[in-house]
Amino acid sequence: MTRESILPILGDHHLPYVVPVIVYWVISFIFHYIDTKGLLSAYKLHTSAEDLSKNRATKSNVIKFALLQQACQCTLGYLTATEEQVFPHDYAIAVWAQNVRYGGIVATQWLRYFGLELAWVANNSKDPESGFVERFIQNTYGNNIGNLSHVAQPQTALVSTDFSTWTVITAKLLYWILVPLFQYISVMILADTMQYFTHRAFHVNKWLYRHIHSMHHDIYVPYAYGAFYNHPLETIPIDMILFPMCIAIAKLDNRQATIFGAIWTFKTVVDHCGYDLPYNPCNIVCPHSVLFHDLHHQTWGMKHNFSVYGSFWDRLMRTHWSPCDELAQEKYKRGKVIAETSVARKRLVERASDMTVGKSTAVNT
Ligand SMILES: [Zn+2]
Ligand SMILES: [Zn+2]
């Protein structure tokens, strides 16, 4: 059977590629508003002089490429999206309860083998029907509820009648919390690992950097909607092939993929926002999350901080550079001074040329 959609106008299978786009532009708009109104300036990482003198990409081009990337992702999402088969919660919990009971029976047998008898385990894993284990094995119930499609049709009310309270509580805990948590942690580790090594490869290989990834680094002073300013040849393998593969390996369903896609997009946009705000939720997985990626965008920091979620791979592969490090702070300060000088010099040149034009116009008249 198929599940009723969260939104009446759009099936759940379309949400994994639609919701991240909405998150991207909503968060970007909020930061753009903060930027243009000059709010939260105390938390701003860079001065406007740095913005003026360092960034090489025009903002209209950045918006154009971000939209192009999202259009490609949405097209692929639309073409590949499929409605998924789901079971009623009661039925899925009953499957887990059977697995738990089977696990209990196996554990009891092993404990007996070693001369131990744990009454709690034995009582909660007692087979209420003869031949239950045989049927259980025969039906090849695995830990994956998806495997059940060929075994039985969905039924309800299995939980309350067939299992002990503790078995049901354990099954519910597994179904609602532990298994989804394991899936989210797995996909985060997979995606972060993928991101670290592909991102690093784009920097290590000179051709890849010069012709593809350097485009993202045209933004030295990051801002929110610059997060998806990438070359299409970077977007296709990473965002359109490898990222969905991570989701498939972790077996996220459409709703879980939507949540993960939204979190991933939120983190990517916030990491580029240019404000080191307190209570940033992204700091839970990576301390000084915004500063961590901002350092990577500096000319002197490009060979460091390749990860997206945590700093695990950077620390392990010795590419981590803490933005709080003294030398990094020194380089940030120097960058600000150079930008101020460059902007001041540019203004002087402009004023001088204006005066020259003014004088020549006066002479001619
Ligand atoms: Zn990079
Ligand atoms: Zn970036």
Coordinates of C-alpha atoms and ligand atoms in Angstrom, one line a residue:
M1 CA 0.0 0.0 0.0
T2 CA 1.1 3.6 -0.5
R3 CA 1.2 6.3 2.3
E4 CA -1.0 9.4 2.2
S5 CA 1.1 12.4 1.2
I6 CA 2.0 15.1 3.7
L7 CA 1.0 17.8 1.2
P8 CA -2.2 17.2 -0.8
I9 CA -0.8 18.9 -3.9
L10 CA 2.5 17.0 -4.0
G11 CA 3.3 13.3 -3.5
D12 CA 5.9 12.5 -0.8
H13 CA 8.1 11.1 -3.5
H14 CA 8.6 14.7 -4.9
L15 CA 9.5 16.2 -1.6
P16 CA 13.2 15.1 -1.5
Y17 CA 14.1 17.4 -4.4
V18 CA 11.6 20.2 -3.8
V19 CA 12.0 20.9 -0.1
P20 CA 15.8 21.5 -0.2
V21 CA 15.3 24.2 -2.9
I22 CA 12.7 26.0 -0.7
V23 CA 15.1 25.7 2.3
Y24 CA 17.9 27.1 0.2
W25 CA 16.1 30.2 -1.0
V26 CA 14.3 30.9 2.3
I27 CA 17.5 30.8 4.3
S28 CA 19.4 32.8 1.6
F29 CA 16.7 35.4 1.6
I30 CA 16.9 35.8 5.4
F31 CA 20.6 36.3 5.3
H32 CA 20.4 38.6 2.2
Y33 CA 17.9 40.8 4.2
I34 CA 20.2 40.8 7.2
D35 CA 23.1 41.9 4.9
T36 CA 21.3 44.6 3.1
K37 CA 19.8 46.1 6.3
G38 CA 23.2 46.0 8.0
L39 CA 21.8 43.9 10.9
L40 CA 24.0 41.6 13.1
S41 CA 27.1 43.4 11.9
A42 CA 28.9 42.4 15.1
Y43 CA 28.9 38.8 13.9
K44 CA 29.9 39.5 10.3
L45 CA 33.1 37.8 9.3
H46 CA 34.3 40.1 6.6
T47 CA 34.1 43.8 5.9
S48 CA 32.4 45.3 2.8
A49 CA 35.8 46.3 1.5
E50 CA 36.7 42.6 1.4
D51 CA 33.5 41.8 -0.4
L52 CA 34.2 44.5 -2.9
S53 CA 37.9 43.7 -3.5
K54 CA 38.1 40.0 -3.3
N55 CA 35.0 38.3 -4.9
R56 CA 35.3 37.6 -8.6
A57 CA 31.8 36.3 -9.3
T58 CA 29.0 38.7 -9.9
K59 CA 25.9 38.1 -7.8
S60 CA 23.6 37.7 -10.8
N61 CA 25.9 35.0 -12.2
V62 CA 25.9 33.3 -8.8
I63 CA 22.0 33.3 -8.7
K64 CA 21.9 32.0 -12.3
F65 CA 24.2 29.0 -11.6
A66 CA 22.5 28.2 -8.3
L67 CA 19.2 28.1 -10.2
L68 CA 20.7 26.0 -13.0
Q69 CA 22.0 23.5 -10.5
Q70 CA 18.6 23.2 -8.8
A71 CA 16.8 23.0 -12.1
C72 CA 19.0 20.0 -13.1
Q73 CA 18.5 18.3 -9.7
C74 CA 14.7 18.8 -9.9
T75 CA 14.6 17.4 -13.4
L76 CA 16.5 14.3 -12.4
G77 CA 14.4 14.1 -9.2
Y78 CA 11.2 14.3 -11.2
L79 CA 12.3 11.6 -13.6
T80 CA 13.5 9.2 -11.0
A81 CA 11.0 9.7 -8.2
T82 CA 8.8 6.7 -7.4
E83 CA 6.1 6.2 -4.9
E84 CA 7.2 3.7 -2.2
Q85 CA 5.4 0.8 -0.7
V86 CA 4.8 1.3 3.0
F87 CA 3.2 -0.9 5.7
P88 CA 0.9 0.3 8.5
H89 CA 2.9 1.3 11.6
D90 CA 1.3 -1.6 13.6
Y91 CA 2.4 -4.1 11.1
A92 CA 6.0 -2.7 10.9
I93 CA 6.2 -2.7 14.7
A94 CA 4.9 -6.3 14.7
V95 CA 7.8 -7.3 12.4
W96 CA 10.3 -5.7 14.7
A97 CA 8.6 -7.4 17.7
Q98 CA 9.0 -10.8 15.9
N99 CA 12.7 -9.9 15.3
V100 CA 13.1 -8.9 19.0
R101 CA 11.5 -12.1 20.1
Y102 CA 13.6 -14.2 17.8
G103 CA 16.7 -12.4 19.1
G104 CA 15.5 -13.1 22.7
I105 CA 15.1 -16.8 21.9
V106 CA 18.5 -17.1 20.3
A107 CA 20.0 -15.2 23.3
T108 CA 18.3 -17.5 25.8
Q109 CA 19.6 -20.6 24.0
W110 CA 23.1 -19.1 24.0
L111 CA 22.9 -18.2 27.7
R112 CA 21.7 -21.7 28.5
Y113 CA 24.6 -23.1 26.6
F114 CA 26.9 -21.2 28.9
G115 CA 24.9 -22.4 31.9
L116 CA 23.1 -19.1 32.5
E117 CA 19.4 -18.6 32.8
L118 CA 18.2 -15.0 32.7
A119 CA 14.5 -15.1 33.6
W120 CA 13.7 -11.7 32.1
V121 CA 15.1 -12.6 28.7
A122 CA 13.5 -16.0 28.8
N123 CA 10.0 -14.7 29.8
N124 CA 10.0 -12.0 27.2
S125 CA 11.1 -14.2 24.4
K126 CA 8.9 -17.2 25.2
D127 CA 7.4 -18.7 22.0
P128 CA 3.6 -18.4 22.5
E129 CA 2.8 -20.7 19.6
S130 CA 4.5 -24.0 18.7
G131 CA 6.7 -23.9 15.7
F132 CA 7.0 -20.1 15.8
V133 CA 10.8 -20.1 15.3
E134 CA 10.6 -22.6 12.4
R135 CA 8.0 -20.5 10.7
F136 CA 10.0 -17.4 11.5
I137 CA 13.1 -18.8 9.9
Q138 CA 11.1 -20.3 7.0
N139 CA 9.6 -16.9 6.2
T140 CA 13.1 -15.4 6.2
Y141 CA 12.2 -12.4 8.3
G142 CA 15.2 -10.1 8.3
N143 CA 15.9 -6.8 10.0
N144 CA 14.8 -5.0 7.0
I145 CA 11.0 -4.6 6.9
G146 CA 11.2 -4.1 3.1
N147 CA 12.0 -7.8 2.8
L148 CA 8.5 -8.6 4.0
S149 CA 6.7 -7.6 0.8
H150 CA 6.8 -11.2 -0.5
V151 CA 6.0 -12.8 2.8
A152 CA 2.7 -11.5 3.9
Q153 CA 0.1 -8.9 3.3
P154 CA -0.1 -6.0 5.7
Q155 CA -2.2 -6.7 8.8
T156 CA -2.9 -4.6 11.8
A157 CA -3.4 -5.3 15.5
L158 CA -0.7 -7.9 15.6
V159 CA 1.2 -6.1 18.3
S160 CA -1.3 -6.0 21.1
T161 CA -2.3 -9.7 20.9
D162 CA 0.8 -11.7 20.1
F163 CA 3.7 -10.1 22.1
S164 CA 4.7 -9.3 25.7
T165 CA 4.7 -5.6 26.7
W166 CA 8.5 -5.4 26.8
T167 CA 8.8 -6.9 23.4
V168 CA 6.4 -4.3 22.0
I169 CA 8.2 -1.5 23.8
T170 CA 11.6 -2.6 22.4
A171 CA 10.1 -3.0 19.0
K172 CA 8.5 0.5 19.1
L173 CA 11.8 2.0 20.3
L174 CA 13.6 0.3 17.4
Y175 CA 11.0 1.4 14.9
W176 CA 10.5 5.0 15.9
I177 CA 13.9 6.0 17.3
L178 CA 16.9 3.7 17.1
V179 CA 16.7 2.5 13.5
P180 CA 16.0 6.0 12.1
L181 CA 18.8 7.4 14.2
F182 CA 21.1 4.8 12.9
Q183 CA 20.0 5.6 9.3
Y184 CA 20.6 9.4 9.8
I185 CA 24.0 8.9 11.4
S186 CA 25.0 6.4 8.6
V187 CA 24.0 8.8 5.8
M188 CA 25.8 11.7 7.5
I189 CA 29.0 9.6 7.8
L190 CA 28.6 8.4 4.2
A191 CA 27.9 11.8 2.8
D192 CA 30.7 13.5 4.8
T193 CA 33.2 10.9 3.7
M194 CA 32.1 11.2 0.0
Q195 CA 32.2 15.0 0.3
Y196 CA 35.7 15.1 1.9
F197 CA 37.4 12.9 -0.7
T198 CA 35.7 14.3 -3.8
H199 CA 36.2 17.9 -2.5
R200 CA 39.9 17.2 -1.8
A201 CA 40.4 15.5 -5.2
F202 CA 39.0 18.7 -6.8
H203 CA 41.8 20.6 -5.0
V204 CA 44.6 18.2 -5.4
N205 CA 44.2 17.6 -9.1
K206 CA 45.3 20.9 -10.8
W207 CA 43.1 20.3 -13.9
L208 CA 40.0 19.6 -11.9
Y209 CA 40.6 22.7 -9.7
R210 CA 41.5 25.1 -12.6
H211 CA 38.6 24.0 -14.9
I212 CA 35.9 23.1 -12.4
H213 CA 36.1 23.7 -8.7
S214 CA 37.9 27.1 -9.0
M215 CA 34.4 28.5 -9.9
H216 CA 33.1 27.9 -6.4
H217 CA 36.3 29.7 -5.1
D218 CA 35.6 32.8 -7.1
I219 CA 33.8 33.7 -3.9
Y220 CA 36.4 34.5 -1.3
V221 CA 34.0 36.3 1.0
P222 CA 31.1 33.8 1.1
Y223 CA 27.4 34.7 1.3
A224 CA 24.4 32.5 1.7
Y225 CA 23.2 32.0 -1.9
G226 CA 26.7 31.4 -3.1
A227 CA 26.6 28.0 -1.5
F228 CA 25.4 26.3 -4.7
Y229 CA 27.6 28.3 -7.0
N230 CA 29.3 25.3 -8.6
H231 CA 30.4 24.2 -12.0
P232 CA 27.9 21.7 -13.5
L233 CA 30.7 19.1 -13.8
E234 CA 31.0 19.3 -10.1
T235 CA 27.2 19.2 -9.4
I236 CA 26.5 16.2 -11.7
P237 CA 28.8 13.6 -10.0
I238 CA 28.5 14.9 -6.4
D239 CA 25.0 16.2 -6.0
M240 CA 23.2 14.2 -8.6
I241 CA 24.9 10.8 -8.4
L242 CA 27.0 10.3 -5.2
F243 CA 24.7 12.1 -2.8
P244 CA 21.6 10.2 -3.8
M245 CA 23.7 7.0 -3.6
C246 CA 24.5 7.8 0.0
I247 CA 20.8 8.2 0.7
A248 CA 20.0 4.9 -1.1
I249 CA 22.7 3.0 0.8
A250 CA 21.4 4.2 4.2
K251 CA 17.9 3.1 3.0
L252 CA 16.2 6.4 3.8
D253 CA 12.6 6.5 2.7
N254 CA 11.2 9.6 0.9
R255 CA 10.3 11.5 4.1
Q256 CA 13.6 10.7 5.7
A257 CA 15.4 11.8 2.5
T258 CA 13.5 15.0 2.5
I259 CA 14.6 15.7 6.1
F260 CA 18.2 14.9 5.4
G261 CA 18.2 16.9 2.2
A262 CA 16.8 19.9 4.0
I263 CA 19.4 19.6 6.9
W264 CA 22.2 19.2 4.4
T265 CA 21.1 22.3 2.4
F266 CA 20.5 24.3 5.6
K267 CA 24.1 23.4 6.8
T268 CA 25.6 24.3 3.4
V269 CA 23.8 27.6 3.1
V270 CA 24.5 28.6 6.7
D271 CA 28.2 27.7 6.3
H272 CA 28.4 30.2 3.5
C273 CA 26.3 32.9 5.3
G274 CA 29.2 35.0 6.4
Y275 CA 28.0 35.4 10.0
D276 CA 29.4 33.6 13.0
L277 CA 26.2 33.6 15.0
P278 CA 25.8 32.3 18.5
Y279 CA 23.6 29.2 19.1
N280 CA 24.2 28.2 15.5
P281 CA 22.8 24.6 15.5
C282 CA 25.4 23.5 12.9
N283 CA 28.1 24.0 15.6
I284 CA 26.8 20.9 17.3
V285 CA 28.4 18.7 14.6
C286 CA 31.3 21.0 13.8
P287 CA 32.6 23.6 16.2
H288 CA 32.7 27.1 14.6
S289 CA 31.0 25.7 11.6
V290 CA 30.8 28.9 9.6
L291 CA 34.4 29.9 10.3
F292 CA 35.5 26.4 9.5
H293 CA 34.3 26.6 5.9
D294 CA 35.1 30.3 5.6
L295 CA 38.8 29.5 6.2
H296 CA 38.6 27.1 3.2
H297 CA 37.4 29.9 1.0
Q298 CA 40.5 32.1 1.7
T299 CA 43.4 31.9 -0.7
W300 CA 45.7 30.8 2.2
G301 CA 43.2 28.2 3.6
M302 CA 42.2 26.3 0.5
K303 CA 44.2 23.2 1.2
H304 CA 42.3 22.8 4.5
N305 CA 38.9 22.0 5.9
F306 CA 37.4 20.0 3.1
S307 CA 34.6 18.4 5.1
V308 CA 31.0 19.5 5.2
Y309 CA 29.5 18.1 8.4
G310 CA 32.1 17.4 11.0
S311 CA 35.9 17.8 11.1
F312 CA 36.6 14.1 11.5
W313 CA 38.2 13.4 8.1
D314 CA 40.1 16.7 8.2
R315 CA 41.6 15.8 11.6
L316 CA 42.4 12.2 10.5
M317 CA 44.0 13.3 7.2
R318 CA 45.8 16.2 8.8
T319 CA 44.1 18.9 6.7
H320 CA 42.3 20.5 9.6
W321 CA 43.1 24.1 10.4
S322 CA 41.2 25.6 13.3
P323 CA 39.9 29.1 12.4
C324 CA 40.6 30.1 16.0
D325 CA 44.3 29.3 15.5
E326 CA 46.6 32.3 16.1
L327 CA 48.1 32.2 12.6
A328 CA 44.7 32.0 10.9
Q329 CA 43.5 35.0 12.9
E330 CA 46.7 36.9 11.9
K331 CA 46.0 36.1 8.2
Y332 CA 42.4 37.2 8.6
K333 CA 43.5 40.6 10.0
R334 CA 46.1 41.0 7.3
G335 CA 43.4 40.2 4.6
K336 CA 41.2 43.0 6.0
V337 CA 44.0 45.6 5.9
I338 CA 44.9 44.6 2.4
A339 CA 41.3 44.9 1.3
E340 CA 40.8 48.3 2.9
T341 CA 44.0 49.6 1.3
S342 CA 43.0 48.2 -2.1
V343 CA 39.5 49.8 -2.0
A344 CA 40.9 53.1 -0.8
R345 CA 43.5 53.1 -3.6
K346 CA 40.8 52.3 -6.1
R347 CA 38.6 55.2 -4.9
L348 CA 41.6 57.6 -5.2
V349 CA 42.2 56.5 -8.8
E350 CA 38.5 56.9 -9.6
R351 CA 38.4 60.3 -8.0
A352 CA 41.5 61.4 -9.9
S353 CA 40.1 60.2 -13.2
D354 CA 36.8 62.0 -12.5
M355 CA 38.8 65.2 -11.8
T356 CA 40.8 64.7 -15.1
V357 CA 37.5 64.3 -17.0
G358 CA 36.1 67.3 -15.2
K359 CA 39.1 69.4 -16.1
S360 CA 39.2 68.4 -19.8
T361 CA 35.5 69.1 -20.0
A362 CA 36.0 72.6 -18.5
V363 CA 38.9 73.3 -21.0
N364 CA 36.8 72.1 -23.9
T365 CA 33.9 74.3 -22.9
Ligands
ZN1 ZN 37.0 23.9 -2.2
ZN2 ZN 32.0 26.8 -0.1

